Amino acid sequence: MKFHEMTSGQLESIKHDQVVVILPIAAIEQHGPHLPTGTDTIICGAVAQEAESRHPESILLLPTLWLGASSHHLRFGATLTAELPTYISLLGEIIQPLLLDGYRRVLVLNGHGGNIDPMKVALRQLQPQFPDTLLSAGCYWSPCDSALVKLLEGADKSVGHACEFETSMIMHLRPELVDADRVANAGDWLPDQVQGVYVCRDMMQRTQAGATGRPDLASAEKGSALFEAAVQGVEKFVEALLTEKLPT
C-alpha cells in the first residue's frame, strides 16, 4: 500500500496495528564525478518500493524523503542539506501525525550515512510521547554484509560513498545516469575512527575524489544481486516488526 495513492477513507480502513509504516529517507548530494546527486534517493526508494510490491498487505509506504543531513559534503558543492536540528525536527513531525492516527509500527528506512544519528534522535524524542508504539530505524544496506563480502572485488567490503556498491546499484537501477567515462579507482580515503574513537571529518578531508573504494570494479550484475539482498533484508525487518509484541 502506498500512502500517497490512497484516499483518507481507504487509510482509515487499515488495521493500524497490523501494518508497518515505512518512511524511506535519503539525500541529494555530490556522488563523485560519475554518479548522480540523487544516488541515495534512487537506491533507497527503489528498495522500499520493491519490498512494498512484494508485501502490499503489510507495508504502508510513504514517499521517499529526498532531503538529508549532508553538511559534510558541502565543500564539494552540488549538495542539498538540512541542519541537524532541522532534520531531527522534520523526521519527528512527519512521523508524529501517523502515530496520532493510530499506527503502531514504524520503520525509518535509511539510505544515507549522515542520517543515522539524527534519525535515532528523532525516534528517541518521540518515544516518551508514544510508549505503546514500535519506532524503529535501519539502513537498507545493513542486511547485505554477506553479499558484500561475496560480491565486491575491492579490498573494502563495506558500503562507502559512490563506491563499488553504490555504483553497482545505480548501474543496475538507472544505468543511463552513470558517467562511464569518469568511473575510476577513488584511491585511499581516511576513516572516521582512530583506535575506535570517532573523529569528525567532512568528506573532502576523507577523500579528494568525492568517492571511496573501487567504483571502477562495479557492474550491473553485482548491483542486481546486491539489490535483491537489500530487498530481502527489508522483508525480514518487516516480518520481525510485525511479530514483535507491541509495548504498553
XYZ file of N, CA and C in Angstrom:
744
model
N 0.843 -1.186 0.000
C 0.000 0.000 0.000
C 0.887 1.248 0.000
N 0.528 2.189 -0.840
C 1.269 3.448 -0.897
C 0.393 4.561 -0.318
N 0.873 5.173 0.745
C 0.110 6.175 1.479
C -0.425 7.260 0.551
N 0.430 7.770 -0.337
C 0.066 8.918 -1.163
C -0.847 8.556 -2.329
N -1.106 7.268 -2.529
C -2.014 6.840 -3.594
C -3.372 6.404 -3.051
N -3.592 6.556 -1.739
C -4.826 6.107 -1.107
C -5.668 7.291 -0.652
N -6.973 7.091 -0.590
C -7.861 8.118 -0.058
C -7.846 8.060 1.466
N -8.372 9.109 2.086
C -8.436 9.116 3.548
C -9.308 7.978 4.058
N -10.386 7.679 3.329
C -11.251 6.574 3.738
C -10.548 5.235 3.658
N -9.771 5.038 2.610
C -9.021 3.783 2.485
C -7.994 3.648 3.605
N -7.356 4.745 3.952
C -6.372 4.705 5.033
C -7.039 4.426 6.375
N -8.222 4.980 6.581
C -8.937 4.748 7.838
C -9.329 3.284 8.000
N -9.532 2.584 6.895
C -9.986 1.189 6.966
C -8.860 0.202 7.286
N -7.626 0.665 7.245
C -6.487 -0.213 7.540
C -6.477 -0.557 9.027
N -6.135 -1.789 9.352
C -5.908 -2.157 10.751
C -4.539 -1.614 11.145
N -4.569 -0.494 11.840
C -3.367 0.305 12.023
C -2.256 -0.402 12.802
N -2.624 -1.379 13.597
C -1.594 -2.076 14.379
C -1.063 -3.313 13.662
N -1.533 -3.556 12.449
C -1.135 -4.766 11.725
C -0.371 -4.470 10.438
N 0.113 -3.241 10.311
C 0.955 -2.872 9.172
C 2.217 -2.188 9.690
N 3.253 -2.218 8.878
C 4.469 -1.462 9.167
C 4.498 -0.257 8.234
N 4.530 0.916 8.820
C 4.673 2.137 8.028
C 6.160 2.343 7.753
N 6.524 2.424 6.483
C 7.928 2.630 6.118
C 8.113 4.040 5.574
N 9.036 4.768 6.197
C 9.450 6.082 5.709
C 10.875 5.965 5.176
N 11.055 5.923 3.858
C 12.415 5.910 3.316
C 13.008 7.324 3.381
N 14.234 7.433 3.860
C 14.910 8.731 3.915
C 16.259 8.606 3.222
N 16.674 9.671 2.558
C 17.908 9.570 1.782
C 18.588 10.938 1.726
N 19.071 11.332 0.548
C 19.809 12.583 0.414
C 19.931 12.952 -1.057
N 20.233 14.236 -1.280
C 20.648 14.740 -2.590
C 21.995 15.415 -2.363
N 23.049 14.816 -2.872
C 24.400 15.326 -2.604
C 25.363 14.800 -3.665
N 26.511 15.454 -3.760
C 27.514 15.018 -4.727
C 27.881 13.552 -4.505
N 28.028 12.842 -5.598
C 28.444 11.439 -5.534
C 29.590 11.189 -6.501
N 30.684 11.922 -6.241
C 31.848 11.760 -7.086
C 31.588 12.265 -8.496
N 32.514 12.027 -9.408
C 32.367 12.525 -10.772
C 31.479 11.668 -11.664
N 31.038 10.505 -11.154
C 30.400 9.534 -12.044
C 28.961 9.173 -11.711
N 28.489 9.503 -10.507
C 27.127 9.132 -10.116
C 26.258 10.368 -9.921
N 24.943 10.236 -10.093
C 24.032 11.374 -9.931
C 23.901 11.790 -8.470
N 23.547 13.049 -8.261
C 23.384 13.548 -6.896
C 22.254 12.836 -6.157
N 21.327 12.263 -6.894
C 20.202 11.558 -6.271
C 20.449 10.092 -6.005
N 21.697 9.666 -6.011
C 22.023 8.241 -5.851
C 21.342 7.615 -4.640
N 21.495 8.239 -3.469
C 20.925 7.653 -2.250
C 19.405 7.555 -2.337
N 18.779 8.595 -2.888
C 17.323 8.615 -3.005
C 16.830 7.565 -3.992
N 17.538 7.437 -5.103
C 17.154 6.443 -6.112
C 17.221 5.034 -5.535
N 18.332 4.716 -4.869
C 18.523 3.351 -4.371
C 17.554 3.039 -3.238
N 17.505 3.906 -2.228
C 16.652 3.629 -1.068
C 15.186 3.562 -1.479
N 14.770 4.478 -2.355
C 13.388 4.456 -2.821
C 13.049 3.189 -3.574
N 13.985 2.727 -4.403
C 13.737 1.508 -5.180
C 13.653 0.281 -4.282
N 14.524 0.198 -3.287
C 14.484 -0.930 -2.348
C 13.148 -0.948 -1.608
N 12.727 0.215 -1.112
C 11.463 0.297 -0.375
C 10.275 -0.059 -1.265
N 10.272 0.437 -2.490
C 9.152 0.161 -3.393
C 9.075 -1.313 -3.770
N 10.225 -1.942 -3.957
C 10.213 -3.368 -4.289
C 9.708 -4.188 -3.104
N 10.131 -3.835 -1.897
C 9.644 -4.547 -0.714
C 8.132 -4.395 -0.582
N 7.637 -3.175 -0.804
C 6.186 -2.943 -0.717
C 5.436 -3.736 -1.775
N 6.000 -3.833 -2.964
C 5.311 -4.555 -4.038
C 5.183 -6.040 -3.726
N 6.083 -6.556 -2.905
C 6.034 -7.968 -2.525
C 5.124 -8.206 -1.325
N 4.886 -7.160 -0.532
C 4.066 -7.305 0.685
C 3.105 -6.119 0.821
N 2.251 -5.896 -0.163
C 1.378 -4.717 -0.118
C 0.363 -4.753 1.014
N 0.092 -5.942 1.538
C -0.893 -6.054 2.612
C -0.316 -5.693 3.976
N 1.001 -5.699 4.109
C 1.600 -5.475 5.427
C 2.524 -4.268 5.485
N 2.784 -3.627 4.340
C 3.629 -2.434 4.303
C 2.799 -1.251 3.826
N 2.855 -0.165 4.590
C 2.275 1.107 4.164
C 3.448 2.039 3.879
N 3.684 2.296 2.604
C 4.886 3.013 2.177
C 4.614 4.497 1.997
N 5.434 5.305 2.658
C 5.384 6.751 2.476
C 6.304 7.160 1.323
N 6.097 8.342 0.748
C 7.030 8.826 -0.276
C 8.436 8.973 0.308
N 9.437 8.747 -0.517
C 10.827 8.861 -0.064
C 11.171 10.315 0.230
N 11.729 10.545 1.408
C 12.198 11.881 1.784
C 13.592 12.085 1.193
N 13.684 12.954 0.197
C 14.960 13.127 -0.511
C 15.947 14.003 0.248
N 15.476 14.833 1.164
C 16.369 15.725 1.906
C 17.058 14.966 3.027
N 18.365 15.175 3.162
C 19.111 14.512 4.218
C 20.008 15.477 4.969
N 20.745 14.932 5.927
C 21.743 15.689 6.683
C 23.092 15.491 5.990
N 23.460 16.425 5.149
C 24.601 16.242 4.243
C 25.619 17.372 4.309
N 25.681 18.080 5.430
C 26.588 19.230 5.500
C 28.051 18.838 5.315
N 28.376 17.574 5.595
C 29.766 17.130 5.436
C 30.187 17.036 3.971
N 29.250 17.227 3.049
C 29.572 17.231 1.616
C 29.594 18.638 1.020
N 29.286 19.650 1.792
C 29.068 20.980 1.236
C 30.290 21.546 0.518
N 31.477 21.224 0.977
C 32.667 21.803 0.339
C 32.877 21.299 -1.087
N 32.232 20.188 -1.429
C 32.291 19.715 -2.809
C 31.268 20.425 -3.700
N 30.260 21.047 -3.094
C 29.176 21.621 -3.871
C 28.189 20.551 -4.316
N 27.222 20.946 -5.149
C 26.220 20.016 -5.697
C 25.527 19.208 -4.610
N 25.259 19.865 -3.479
C 24.707 19.179 -2.307
C 23.584 20.003 -1.695
N 22.467 19.348 -1.385
C 21.378 19.957 -0.627
C 21.382 19.349 0.763
N 21.071 20.154 1.773
C 21.151 19.626 3.134
C 20.218 20.372 4.075
N 19.945 19.743 5.204
C 19.268 20.382 6.330
C 20.218 20.340 7.515
N 20.190 21.378 8.339
C 20.977 21.347 9.565
C 20.423 20.259 10.484
N 21.268 19.736 11.347
C 20.864 18.596 12.174
C 19.602 18.862 12.996
N 19.489 19.995 13.727
C 18.251 20.214 14.490
C 17.013 20.260 13.593
N 17.166 20.866 12.415
C 16.048 20.929 11.467
C 15.643 19.539 11.013
N 16.638 18.718 10.703
C 16.341 17.384 10.185
C 15.702 16.500 11.248
N 16.198 16.592 12.462
C 15.605 15.830 13.562
C 14.139 16.228 13.746
N 13.887 17.529 13.733
C 12.505 18.007 13.872
C 11.637 17.554 12.710
N 12.184 17.622 11.498
C 11.424 17.227 10.314
C 10.991 15.772 10.396
N 11.910 14.897 10.753
C 11.563 13.474 10.858
C 10.470 13.262 11.899
N 10.627 13.903 13.040
C 9.621 13.765 14.089
C 8.264 14.278 13.661
N 8.253 15.380 12.919
C 6.991 15.980 12.509
C 6.316 15.198 11.383
N 7.081 14.433 10.626
C 6.478 13.537 9.635
C 5.852 12.327 10.319
N 6.553 11.786 11.298
C 6.108 10.547 11.942
C 4.975 10.789 12.938
N 5.005 11.910 13.656
C 4.025 12.135 14.725
C 2.572 12.040 14.269
N 2.173 12.643 13.144
C 0.770 12.513 12.725
C 0.348 11.073 12.462
N 1.287 10.249 12.012
C 0.977 8.836 11.792
C 0.660 8.149 13.112
N 1.424 8.485 14.134
C 1.184 7.896 15.455
C -0.127 8.411 16.041
N -0.429 9.671 15.803
C -1.705 10.222 16.268
C -2.880 9.567 15.555
N -2.667 9.118 14.320
C -3.705 8.394 13.579
C -3.881 6.964 14.075
N -2.933 6.491 14.888
C -3.071 5.158 15.453
C -2.137 4.099 14.912
N -1.262 4.460 13.994
C -0.284 3.473 13.513
C 0.691 3.162 14.640
N 1.062 1.889 14.760
C 1.833 1.459 15.929
C 3.233 0.944 15.585
N 3.466 0.666 14.317
C 4.763 0.096 13.909
C 5.337 0.953 12.775
N 6.482 1.562 13.037
C 7.099 2.466 12.067
C 8.546 2.055 11.834
N 8.935 2.031 10.567
C 10.327 1.764 10.197
C 10.837 2.930 9.360
N 11.845 3.618 9.869
C 12.559 4.612 9.075
C 13.656 3.862 8.328
N 13.514 3.782 7.015
C 14.474 3.039 6.192
C 15.451 4.036 5.583
N 16.679 3.972 6.018
C 17.662 4.992 5.680
C 18.558 4.597 4.514
N 18.893 5.613 3.685
C 19.777 5.373 2.556
C 20.987 6.279 2.521
N 21.302 6.950 3.650
C 22.423 7.902 3.681
C 23.073 7.893 5.054
N 24.398 7.724 5.078
C 25.105 7.604 6.352
C 24.930 8.792 7.274
N 24.835 9.996 6.708
C 24.692 11.184 7.538
C 23.370 11.280 8.267
N 22.407 10.439 7.896
C 21.087 10.457 8.550
C 21.013 9.552 9.774
N 22.017 8.730 9.987
C 21.918 7.698 11.024
C 21.726 8.305 12.406
N 22.567 9.252 12.779
C 22.441 9.854 14.111
C 21.137 10.632 14.270
N 20.779 11.532 13.352
C 19.530 12.286 13.551
C 18.276 11.430 13.542
N 18.249 10.353 12.772
C 17.023 9.538 12.761
C 16.825 8.858 14.116
N 17.923 8.454 14.747
C 17.810 7.829 16.065
C 17.358 8.843 17.108
N 17.903 10.049 17.035
C 17.496 11.088 17.982
C 16.018 11.425 17.803
N 15.565 11.505 16.557
C 14.152 11.812 16.299
C 13.236 10.777 16.939
N 13.595 9.508 16.819
C 12.769 8.454 17.414
C 12.832 8.500 18.939
N 13.999 8.792 19.476
C 14.126 8.884 20.940
C 13.286 10.031 21.494
N 13.171 11.099 20.731
C 12.352 12.220 21.187
C 10.861 11.899 21.130
N 10.464 11.081 20.166
C 9.051 10.723 20.026
C 8.605 9.657 21.018
N 9.475 8.731 21.331
C 9.079 7.533 22.078
C 8.397 7.829 23.418
N 8.873 8.781 24.229
C 8.188 9.029 25.504
C 6.732 9.474 25.333
N 6.428 10.123 24.203
C 5.051 10.559 23.954
C 4.167 9.416 23.453
N 4.807 8.396 22.872
C 4.064 7.280 22.275
C 4.687 5.951 22.721
N 4.626 5.653 24.029
C 5.318 4.469 24.551
C 4.723 3.144 24.101
N 3.521 3.171 23.517
C 2.878 1.927 23.089
C 3.126 1.632 21.610
N 4.160 2.257 21.033
C 4.476 2.050 19.619
C 5.861 1.435 19.457
N 6.080 0.825 18.301
C 7.404 0.324 17.918
C 7.994 1.299 16.913
N 8.943 2.082 17.357
C 9.611 3.051 16.497
C 10.992 2.505 16.168
N 11.226 2.210 14.902
C 12.470 1.543 14.512
C 13.125 2.272 13.348
N 14.412 2.037 13.188
C 15.158 2.650 12.089
C 16.308 1.742 11.706
N 16.589 1.678 10.418
C 17.705 0.868 9.943
C 18.097 1.281 8.541
N 19.330 0.981 8.168
C 19.828 1.278 6.829
C 19.516 0.119 5.894
N 19.125 0.437 4.673
C 18.746 -0.632 3.741
C 19.896 -1.583 3.467
N 21.135 -1.119 3.634
C 22.294 -1.975 3.339
C 22.719 -2.854 4.511
N 22.135 -2.655 5.671
C 22.562 -3.413 6.857
C 22.508 -4.924 6.675
N 21.508 -5.475 5.965
C 21.459 -6.937 5.808
C 22.388 -7.477 4.718
N 23.191 -6.614 4.107
C 23.946 -7.016 2.913
C 25.371 -7.476 3.194
N 25.757 -7.612 4.465
C 27.163 -7.890 4.780
C 27.710 -9.108 4.053
N 26.978 -10.208 4.090
C 27.484 -11.426 3.450
C 27.556 -11.253 1.940
N 26.590 -10.550 1.362
C 26.611 -10.294 -0.080
C 27.774 -9.387 -0.454
N 28.094 -8.415 0.401
C 29.224 -7.528 0.140
C 30.525 -8.314 0.092
N 30.709 -9.180 1.067
C 31.934 -9.986 1.119
C 32.036 -10.888 -0.102
N 30.916 -11.437 -0.512
C 30.903 -12.375 -1.637
C 31.095 -11.685 -2.982
N 30.490 -10.513 -3.161
C 30.402 -9.910 -4.484
C 31.429 -8.822 -4.766
N 31.788 -8.035 -3.756
C 32.695 -6.918 -4.013
C 34.119 -7.417 -4.228
N 34.779 -6.879 -5.224
C 36.141 -7.293 -5.553
C 37.200 -6.413 -4.905
N 36.848 -5.176 -4.577
C 37.796 -4.283 -3.940
C 38.130 -4.727 -2.530
N 39.214 -4.175 -1.986
C 39.643 -4.549 -0.636
C 38.623 -4.139 0.419
N 37.904 -3.046 0.172
C 36.901 -2.555 1.119
C 35.568 -3.247 0.838
N 35.160 -4.106 1.760
C 33.921 -4.878 1.586
C 32.740 -4.224 2.302
N 32.761 -2.913 2.387
C 31.688 -2.207 3.083
C 31.035 -1.202 2.141
N 29.994 -0.533 2.647
C 29.307 0.497 1.872
C 29.971 1.834 2.160
N 30.535 2.438 1.138
C 31.166 3.738 1.282
C 30.338 4.813 0.611
N 30.986 5.592 -0.262
C 30.295 6.696 -0.932
C 30.681 6.700 -2.404
N 29.670 6.592 -3.270
C 29.925 6.485 -4.715
C 30.940 5.380 -4.983
N 30.821 4.336 -4.221
C 31.797 3.247 -4.152
C 31.420 2.116 -5.115
N 32.099 0.994 -4.978
C 31.774 -0.166 -5.806
C 30.326 -0.596 -5.599
N 29.871 -0.555 -4.345
C 28.495 -0.942 -4.013
C 27.483 -0.002 -4.662
N 27.579 1.294 -4.361
C 26.581 2.237 -4.878
C 26.637 2.344 -6.401
N 27.831 2.297 -6.959
C 27.949 2.366 -8.414
C 27.297 1.154 -9.067
N 27.488 -0.014 -8.474
C 26.839 -1.224 -8.992
C 25.321 -1.103 -8.916
N 24.827 -0.563 -7.807
C 23.377 -0.417 -7.647
C 22.785 0.520 -8.703
N 23.444 1.650 -8.956
C 22.930 2.573 -9.968
C 23.090 1.986 -11.366
N 24.159 1.243 -11.609
C 24.303 0.561 -12.902
C 23.150 -0.405 -13.146
N 22.651 -1.003 -12.067
C 21.507 -1.912 -12.177
C 20.197 -1.155 -12.329
N 19.990 -0.131 -11.490
C 18.698 0.552 -11.439
C 18.536 1.624 -12.514
N 19.579 2.432 -12.723
C 19.497 3.566 -13.653
C 20.814 3.716 -14.419
N 21.154 2.759 -15.244
C 22.465 2.780 -15.909
C 22.708 4.026 -16.749
N 21.645 4.635 -17.248
C 21.811 5.820 -18.095
C 22.313 7.030 -17.319
N 22.273 6.963 -15.979
C 22.719 8.077 -15.144
C 24.185 7.976 -14.741
N 24.841 6.890 -15.074
C 26.250 6.699 -14.724
C 27.130 7.289 -15.829
N 28.060 8.168 -15.448
C 29.032 8.708 -16.404
C 30.186 7.715 -16.498
N 30.057 6.770 -17.411
C 31.006 5.656 -17.500
C 32.429 6.120 -17.765
N 32.592 7.247 -18.444
C 33.935 7.736 -18.762
C 34.666 8.255 -17.531
N 33.949 8.485 -16.451
C 34.565 9.060 -15.256
C 34.576 8.100 -14.071
N 34.229 6.864 -14.304
C 34.308 5.845 -13.252
C 35.770 5.439 -13.096
N 36.304 5.595 -11.883
C 37.728 5.321 -11.672
C 37.976 4.874 -10.243
N 39.134 4.304 -10.017
C 39.583 3.970 -8.667
C 39.623 5.256 -7.848
N 38.912 5.286 -6.720
C 38.842 6.507 -5.910
C 40.059 6.695 -5.017
N 40.933 5.704 -4.952
C 42.146 5.840 -4.158
C 41.905 5.697 -2.664
N 42.915 6.053 -1.894
C 42.834 5.922 -0.435
C 41.888 6.964 0.153
N 41.287 6.605 1.280
C 40.447 7.558 1.994
C 40.590 7.340 3.490
N 40.417 8.423 4.245
C 40.587 8.368 5.689
C 39.323 7.847 6.361
N 39.466 6.974 7.338
C 38.298 6.519 8.103
C 37.836 7.602 9.064
N 36.684 7.369 9.686
C 36.194 8.326 10.680
C 36.444 7.830 12.100
N 37.381 6.897 12.235
C 37.754 6.395 13.559
C 39.266 6.255 13.660
N 39.776 6.518 14.841
C 41.181 6.278 15.162
C 41.219 5.481 16.455
N 41.706 4.250 16.380
C 41.746 3.368 17.546
C 40.377 3.261 18.220
N 39.331 3.173 17.396
C 37.986 3.009 17.924
C 37.326 4.290 18.399
N 38.029 5.420 18.287
C 37.479 6.708 18.709
C 36.970 7.457 17.481
N 35.745 7.948 17.546
C 35.166 8.683 16.423
C 35.905 9.993 16.197
N 36.263 10.256 14.955
C 36.889 11.513 14.556
C 35.998 12.173 13.508
N 35.562 13.393 13.774
C 34.651 14.088 12.867
C 35.441 14.721 11.725
N 35.212 14.208 10.517
C 35.850 14.747 9.323
C 34.783 14.953 8.248
N 34.890 16.033 7.492
C 33.973 16.159 6.366
C 34.495 15.315 5.206
N 33.696 15.207 4.152
C 34.047 14.283 3.078
C 35.304 14.710 2.333
N 35.543 15.991 2.195
C 36.742 16.434 1.496
C 38.003 16.088 2.278
N 37.898 16.053 3.607
C 39.036 15.642 4.429
C 39.280 14.142 4.341
N 38.242 13.398 3.984
C 38.369 11.937 3.908
C 38.785 11.464 2.526
N 38.342 12.169 1.483
C 38.672 11.767 0.117
C 38.604 12.960 -0.820
N 39.668 13.215 -1.545
C 39.678 14.297 -2.525
C 38.846 13.947 -3.752
N 38.577 12.655 -3.941
C 37.838 12.206 -5.125
C 36.335 12.411 -4.994
N 35.845 12.651 -3.777
C 34.400 12.721 -3.571
C 33.730 11.369 -3.644
N 34.535 10.326 -3.658
C 34.060 8.944 -3.731
C 35.045 8.082 -2.959
N 34.660 6.840 -2.700
C 35.535 5.944 -1.941
C 35.626 4.582 -2.624
N 36.693 3.865 -2.307
C 36.805 2.478 -2.749
C 37.088 2.327 -4.231
N 36.485 1.294 -4.821
C 36.770 0.902 -6.198
C 35.521 0.915 -7.082
N 34.974 2.084 -7.357
C 33.828 2.126 -8.270
C 34.148 1.569 -9.648
N 35.438 1.545 -10.007
C 35.831 1.009 -11.311
C 35.609 -0.495 -11.416
N 35.347 -1.153 -10.289
C 35.075 -2.594 -10.290
C 33.575 -2.897 -10.274
N 32.759 -1.870 -10.326
C 31.306 -2.053 -10.239
C 30.743 -2.663 -11.519
N 29.575 -3.301 -11.372
C 28.870 -3.846 -12.532
C 27.383 -3.926 -12.235
N 26.588 -3.934 -13.291
C 25.142 -4.075 -13.134
C 24.781 -5.429 -12.554
N 25.565 -6.449 -12.878
C 25.303 -7.797 -12.355
C 25.463 -7.820 -10.838
N 26.522 -7.187 -10.348
C 26.686 -7.075 -8.893
C 25.526 -6.282 -8.299
N 25.158 -5.210 -8.971
C 24.072 -4.381 -8.477
C 22.768 -5.136 -8.345
N 22.479 -6.001 -9.302
C 21.250 -6.795 -9.249
C 21.240 -7.704 -8.029
N 22.366 -8.371 -7.779
C 22.451 -9.282 -6.634
C 22.408 -8.518 -5.316
N 23.067 -7.371 -5.254
C 23.071 -6.569 -4.031
C 21.692 -5.973 -3.766
N 21.011 -5.569 -4.821
C 19.653 -5.042 -4.679
C 18.729 -6.102 -4.094
N 18.815 -7.313 -4.595
C 17.978 -8.397 -4.083
C 18.286 -8.675 -2.619
N 19.566 -8.640 -2.243
C 19.936 -8.852 -0.838
C 19.340 -7.766 0.048
N 19.354 -6.526 -0.434
C 18.794 -5.426 0.344
C 17.284 -5.574 0.505
N 16.597 -5.917 -0.568
C 15.138 -6.076 -0.507
C 14.765 -7.207 0.444
N 15.455 -8.325 0.336
C 15.171 -9.441 1.239
C 15.430 -9.047 2.687
N 16.434 -8.215 2.908
C 16.692 -7.739 4.260
C 15.559 -6.892 4.797
N 15.013 -6.024 3.966
C 13.877 -5.201 4.388
C 12.660 -6.077 4.657
N 12.467 -7.098 3.853
C 11.373 -8.037 4.104
C 11.506 -8.658 5.496
N 12.728 -8.995 5.878
C 12.960 -9.574 7.203
C 12.733 -8.542 8.300
N 13.137 -7.280 8.050
C 12.846 -6.209 9.005
C 11.345 -6.158 9.281
N 10.567 -6.148 8.211
C 9.112 -6.018 8.327
C 8.520 -7.211 9.057
N 8.956 -8.398 8.702
C 8.460 -9.601 9.373
C 8.734 -9.542 10.871
N 9.938 -9.101 11.226
C 10.294 -9.016 12.645
C 9.434 -7.993 13.374
N 9.186 -6.855 12.743
C 8.381 -5.821 13.387
C 6.922 -6.234 13.528
N 6.428 -7.024 12.584
C 5.039 -7.486 12.665
C 4.847 -8.550 13.734
N 5.874 -9.329 13.996
C 5.763 -10.383 15.011
C 6.164 -9.891 16.401
N 6.835 -8.749 16.453
C 7.248 -8.195 17.741
C 6.018 -7.721 18.519
N 5.953 -8.096 19.786
C 4.834 -7.674 20.623
C 4.871 -6.169 20.831
N 3.723 -5.536 20.671
C 3.646 -4.097 20.882
C 3.840 -3.770 22.358
N 4.600 -2.729 22.666
C 4.796 -2.353 24.070
C 3.541 -1.709 24.648
N 3.518 -1.596 25.942
C 2.379 -0.961 26.614
C 2.870 0.169 27.494
